Amino acid sequence: MDTQRGRTDRRTFLLIAGLPLLTVGAGMTYLLWPQPPRRPEVRTDLGPLNRRLGPFLGELSDAHWLGYDIEGPGDDRSIPGPDSRIRVVGVAHLSAGGAAAITGKPDHAFAAAGAPSDLPAALKQHLPAAASWQHSPAFDAHANGQGAAAGQASDGIPTGRYLFDTARDLVHFDVLYLFT
């Protein structure tokens, strides 16, 4: 009878010892299993945009935009880097006559431009198809310098491109902020 009891004790021991190992194994599998990339959601809040873009664009309204780390959490980085690159891209309305006031400055030399390229799919519905976009590399340089000067160190170093539609008082912005 003692022999039977000894086997039961060994089985109980193996069950008690094996259950935590199985639990840890299942937990590690869950943590290491590749997750599908999360898509950023379209935002409509104006506070972050007016704080960053307002100094050189004026007060923005009716915005649709995305802000995300371009090397998002799903990317495979072999060596972790100290830098983050946050892309802020979208479209917003300027105050009445705001686009004409910006594009009318001769020192910026605006010219006709094509529709924004590399636009995230979630934003395409918010850009009018018939917009007449204007672009100026000189304005981009001015805005990027203003953004770096007006922003705090925590706002990153901006590099951006701005397109304006004077008929609708729209601005399309595509800015990359480097945080080091």
mmCIF file of N, CA and C in Angstrom, residues 96-163:
data_model
loop_
_atom_site.group_PDB
_atom_site.id
_atom_site.type_symbol
_atom_site.label_atom_id
_atom_site.label_comp_id
_atom_site.label_asym_id
_atom_site.label_seq_id
_atom_site.Cartn_x
_atom_site.Cartn_y
_atom_site.Cartn_z
ATOM 1 N N ALA A 96 -10.321 82.875 -41.793
ATOM 2 C CA ALA A 96 -10.721 83.415 -43.097
ATOM 3 C C ALA A 96 -9.609 84.290 -43.665
ATOM 4 N N GLY A 97 -9.174 83.974 -44.884
ATOM 5 C CA GLY A 97 -8.110 84.723 -45.546
ATOM 6 C C GLY A 97 -6.711 84.346 -45.071
ATOM 7 N N GLY A 98 -6.610 83.394 -44.165
ATOM 8 C CA GLY A 98 -5.306 83.009 -43.606
ATOM 9 C C GLY A 98 -4.367 82.410 -44.633
ATOM 10 N N ALA A 99 -4.880 81.539 -45.500
ATOM 11 C CA ALA A 99 -4.029 80.914 -46.517
ATOM 12 C C ALA A 99 -3.545 81.956 -47.525
ATOM 13 N N ALA A 100 -4.423 82.877 -47.936
ATOM 14 C CA ALA A 100 -4.021 83.923 -48.884
ATOM 15 C C ALA A 100 -2.990 84.854 -48.260
ATOM 16 N N ALA A 101 -3.116 85.139 -46.966
ATOM 17 C CA ALA A 101 -2.139 86.008 -46.291
ATOM 18 C C ALA A 101 -0.757 85.364 -46.269
ATOM 19 N N ILE A 102 -0.718 84.062 -46.061
ATOM 20 C CA ILE A 102 0.580 83.375 -46.020
ATOM 21 C C ILE A 102 1.160 83.227 -47.413
ATOM 22 N N THR A 103 0.342 82.781 -48.385
ATOM 23 C CA THR A 103 0.854 82.539 -49.734
ATOM 24 C C THR A 103 1.110 83.833 -50.508
ATOM 25 N N GLY A 104 0.534 84.929 -50.053
ATOM 26 C CA GLY A 104 0.713 86.211 -50.747
ATOM 27 C C GLY A 104 2.019 86.917 -50.424
ATOM 28 N N LYS A 105 2.785 86.442 -49.475
ATOM 29 C CA LYS A 105 4.059 87.081 -49.136
ATOM 30 C C LYS A 105 5.089 86.777 -50.221
ATOM 31 N N PRO A 106 5.629 87.811 -50.855
ATOM 32 C CA PRO A 106 6.538 87.589 -51.990
ATOM 33 C C PRO A 106 7.846 86.876 -51.605
ATOM 34 N N ASP A 107 8.301 87.041 -50.382
ATOM 35 C CA ASP A 107 9.572 86.416 -49.997
ATOM 36 C C ASP A 107 9.471 84.891 -49.876
ATOM 37 N N HIS A 108 8.262 84.361 -49.886
ATOM 38 C CA HIS A 108 8.110 82.906 -49.794
ATOM 39 C C HIS A 108 7.957 82.255 -51.162
ATOM 40 N N ALA A 109 7.606 83.011 -52.187
ATOM 41 C CA ALA A 109 7.523 82.530 -53.576
ATOM 42 C C ALA A 109 6.775 81.200 -53.693
ATOM 43 N N PHE A 110 5.486 81.232 -53.390
ATOM 44 C CA PHE A 110 4.663 80.033 -53.512
ATOM 45 C C PHE A 110 4.406 79.722 -54.982
ATOM 46 N N ALA A 111 4.302 78.441 -55.293
ATOM 47 C CA ALA A 111 4.001 77.980 -56.650
ATOM 48 C C ALA A 111 3.002 76.836 -56.560
ATOM 49 N N ALA A 112 2.317 76.577 -57.668
ATOM 50 C CA ALA A 112 1.352 75.477 -57.712
ATOM 51 C C ALA A 112 2.051 74.164 -57.403
ATOM 52 N N ALA A 113 1.344 73.294 -56.692
ATOM 53 C CA ALA A 113 1.898 71.993 -56.312
ATOM 54 C C ALA A 113 0.838 70.924 -56.517
ATOM 55 N N GLY A 114 1.275 69.722 -56.629
ATOM 56 C CA GLY A 114 0.357 68.599 -56.755
ATOM 57 C C GLY A 114 -0.252 68.249 -55.408
ATOM 58 N N ALA A 115 -1.147 67.294 -55.430
ATOM 59 C CA ALA A 115 -1.783 66.816 -54.196
ATOM 60 C C ALA A 115 -0.731 66.186 -53.289
ATOM 61 N N PRO A 116 -0.977 66.201 -51.997
ATOM 62 C CA PRO A 116 -0.023 65.602 -51.062
ATOM 63 C C PRO A 116 0.231 64.134 -51.390
ATOM 64 N N SER A 117 1.488 63.763 -51.349
ATOM 65 C CA SER A 117 1.839 62.362 -51.583
ATOM 66 C C SER A 117 2.119 61.693 -50.236
ATOM 67 N N ASP A 118 2.139 60.400 -50.230
ATOM 68 C CA ASP A 118 2.428 59.619 -49.026
ATOM 69 C C ASP A 118 1.463 59.955 -47.891
ATOM 70 N N LEU A 119 0.209 60.165 -48.257
ATOM 71 C CA LEU A 119 -0.815 60.491 -47.273
ATOM 72 C C LEU A 119 -1.373 59.202 -46.674
ATOM 73 N N PRO A 120 -1.417 59.084 -45.355
ATOM 74 C CA PRO A 120 -2.011 57.888 -44.753
ATOM 75 C C PRO A 120 -3.456 57.713 -45.210
ATOM 76 N N ALA A 121 -3.844 56.483 -45.426
ATOM 77 C CA ALA A 121 -5.187 56.169 -45.945
ATOM 78 C C ALA A 121 -6.299 56.750 -45.082
ATOM 79 N N ALA A 122 -6.092 56.797 -43.776
ATOM 80 C CA ALA A 122 -7.132 57.296 -42.870
ATOM 81 C C ALA A 122 -7.430 58.773 -43.090
ATOM 82 N N LEU A 123 -6.518 59.510 -43.712
ATOM 83 C CA LEU A 123 -6.721 60.950 -43.915
ATOM 84 C C LEU A 123 -7.233 61.310 -45.308
ATOM 85 N N LYS A 124 -7.183 60.390 -46.231
ATOM 86 C CA LYS A 124 -7.541 60.711 -47.619
ATOM 87 C C LYS A 124 -8.944 61.280 -47.749
ATOM 88 N N GLN A 125 -9.873 60.805 -46.964
ATOM 89 C CA GLN A 125 -11.250 61.293 -47.063
ATOM 90 C C GLN A 125 -11.402 62.742 -46.578
ATOM 91 N N HIS A 126 -10.426 63.264 -45.869
ATOM 92 C CA HIS A 126 -10.520 64.612 -45.313
ATOM 93 C C HIS A 126 -9.850 65.672 -46.197
ATOM 94 N N LEU A 127 -9.216 65.257 -47.284
ATOM 95 C CA LEU A 127 -8.607 66.193 -48.220
ATOM 96 C C LEU A 127 -9.521 66.351 -49.428
ATOM 97 N N PRO A 128 -9.913 67.580 -49.760
ATOM 98 C CA PRO A 128 -10.778 67.760 -50.928
ATOM 99 C C PRO A 128 -10.036 67.388 -52.211
ATOM 100 N N ALA A 129 -10.711 66.675 -53.090
ATOM 101 C CA ALA A 129 -10.087 66.211 -54.335
ATOM 102 C C ALA A 129 -9.761 67.366 -55.271
ATOM 103 N N ALA A 130 -10.555 68.414 -55.246
ATOM 104 C CA ALA A 130 -10.375 69.522 -56.195
ATOM 105 C C ALA A 130 -9.533 70.671 -55.628
ATOM 106 N N ALA A 131 -8.794 70.436 -54.581
ATOM 107 C CA ALA A 131 -7.996 71.514 -53.979
ATOM 108 C C ALA A 131 -6.882 71.951 -54.925
ATOM 109 N N SER A 132 -6.587 73.238 -54.895
ATOM 110 C CA SER A 132 -5.479 73.808 -55.674
ATOM 111 C C SER A 132 -4.352 74.116 -54.700
ATOM 112 N N TRP A 133 -3.462 73.188 -54.535
ATOM 113 C CA TRP A 133 -2.405 73.313 -53.529
ATOM 114 C C TRP A 133 -1.268 74.187 -54.020
ATOM 115 N N GLN A 134 -0.704 74.958 -53.085
ATOM 116 C CA GLN A 134 0.472 75.785 -53.337
ATOM 117 C C GLN A 134 1.537 75.421 -52.310
ATOM 118 N N HIS A 135 2.787 75.459 -52.750
ATOM 119 C CA HIS A 135 3.893 75.076 -51.879
ATOM 120 C C HIS A 135 5.054 76.053 -52.032
ATOM 121 N N SER A 136 5.810 76.208 -50.963
ATOM 122 C CA SER A 136 6.998 77.051 -50.979
ATOM 123 C C SER A 136 8.079 76.445 -50.091
ATOM 124 N N PRO A 137 9.209 76.047 -50.680
ATOM 125 C CA PRO A 137 10.324 75.571 -49.854
ATOM 126 C C PRO A 137 10.814 76.648 -48.874
ATOM 127 N N ALA A 138 10.704 77.921 -49.284
ATOM 128 C CA ALA A 138 11.124 79.009 -48.393
ATOM 129 C C ALA A 138 10.214 79.083 -47.165
ATOM 130 N N PHE A 139 8.902 78.871 -47.364
ATOM 131 C CA PHE A 139 7.996 78.865 -46.211
ATOM 132 C C PHE A 139 8.284 77.662 -45.319
ATOM 133 N N ASP A 140 8.537 76.503 -45.925
ATOM 134 C CA ASP A 140 8.877 75.318 -45.133
ATOM 135 C C ASP A 140 10.072 75.608 -44.224
ATOM 136 N N ALA A 141 11.109 76.221 -44.791
ATOM 137 C CA ALA A 141 12.304 76.543 -44.001
ATOM 138 C C ALA A 141 11.961 77.525 -42.882
ATOM 139 N N HIS A 142 11.143 78.525 -43.201
ATOM 140 C CA HIS A 142 10.712 79.503 -42.197
ATOM 141 C C HIS A 142 9.918 78.813 -41.084
ATOM 142 N N ALA A 143 8.941 77.984 -41.464
ATOM 143 C CA ALA A 143 8.101 77.304 -40.481
ATOM 144 C C ALA A 143 8.928 76.344 -39.625
ATOM 145 N N ASN A 144 9.832 75.613 -40.231
ATOM 146 C CA ASN A 144 10.659 74.685 -39.467
ATOM 147 C C ASN A 144 11.560 75.426 -38.491
ATOM 148 N N GLY A 145 12.080 76.568 -38.911
ATOM 149 C CA GLY A 145 12.895 77.393 -38.011
ATOM 150 C C GLY A 145 12.065 77.991 -36.898
ATOM 151 N N GLN A 146 10.865 78.501 -37.232
ATOM 152 C CA GLN A 146 9.953 79.049 -36.225
ATOM 153 C C GLN A 146 9.532 77.971 -35.236
ATOM 154 N N GLY A 147 9.238 76.775 -35.775
ATOM 155 C CA GLY A 147 8.810 75.676 -34.921
ATOM 156 C C GLY A 147 9.896 75.271 -33.946
ATOM 157 N N ALA A 148 11.136 75.265 -34.412
ATOM 158 C CA ALA A 148 12.251 74.899 -33.535
ATOM 159 C C ALA A 148 12.498 75.997 -32.512
ATOM 160 N N ALA A 149 12.354 77.265 -32.948
ATOM 161 C CA ALA A 149 12.607 78.382 -32.033
ATOM 162 C C ALA A 149 11.481 78.544 -31.017
ATOM 163 N N ALA A 150 10.235 78.390 -31.469
ATOM 164 C CA ALA A 150 9.093 78.593 -30.580
ATOM 165 C C ALA A 150 8.866 77.404 -29.659
ATOM 166 N N GLY A 151 9.230 76.223 -30.134
ATOM 167 C CA GLY A 151 8.987 75.020 -29.341
ATOM 168 C C GLY A 151 9.962 74.888 -28.189
ATOM 169 N N GLN A 152 9.561 74.091 -27.241
ATOM 170 C CA GLN A 152 10.454 73.796 -26.136
ATOM 171 C C GLN A 152 11.309 72.607 -26.547
ATOM 172 N N ALA A 153 12.332 72.324 -25.777
ATOM 173 C CA ALA A 153 13.212 71.201 -26.076
ATOM 174 C C ALA A 153 12.412 69.899 -26.152
ATOM 175 N N SER A 154 11.343 69.798 -25.380
ATOM 176 C CA SER A 154 10.547 68.572 -25.374
ATOM 177 C C SER A 154 9.672 68.448 -26.619
ATOM 178 N N ASP A 155 9.573 69.495 -27.444
ATOM 179 C CA ASP A 155 8.749 69.451 -28.650
ATOM 180 C C ASP A 155 9.485 68.862 -29.843
ATOM 181 N N GLY A 156 10.752 68.560 -29.722
ATOM 182 C CA GLY A 156 11.511 67.965 -30.807
ATOM 183 C C GLY A 156 11.953 68.983 -31.838
ATOM 184 N N ILE A 157 12.718 68.504 -32.807
ATOM 185 C CA ILE A 157 13.239 69.330 -33.892
ATOM 186 C C ILE A 157 12.387 69.040 -35.117
ATOM 187 N N PRO A 158 11.654 70.055 -35.636
ATOM 188 C CA PRO A 158 10.721 69.800 -36.744
ATOM 189 C C PRO A 158 11.362 69.905 -38.126
ATOM 190 N N THR A 159 10.904 69.053 -39.019
ATOM 191 C CA THR A 159 11.198 69.134 -40.441
ATOM 192 C C THR A 159 9.873 68.876 -41.122
ATOM 193 N N GLY A 160 9.364 69.877 -41.835
ATOM 194 C CA GLY A 160 8.029 69.692 -42.380
ATOM 195 C C GLY A 160 7.824 70.296 -43.743
ATOM 196 N N ARG A 161 6.695 69.925 -44.309
ATOM 197 C CA ARG A 161 6.253 70.433 -45.610
ATOM 198 C C ARG A 161 4.811 70.892 -45.448
ATOM 199 N N TYR A 162 4.502 72.068 -46.000
ATOM 200 C CA TYR A 162 3.185 72.679 -45.852
ATOM 201 C C TYR A 162 2.636 73.004 -47.228
ATOM 202 N N LEU A 163 1.376 72.635 -47.450
ATOM 203 C CA LEU A 163 0.670 72.959 -48.684
ATOM 204 C C LEU A 163 -0.571 73.762 -48.311
#
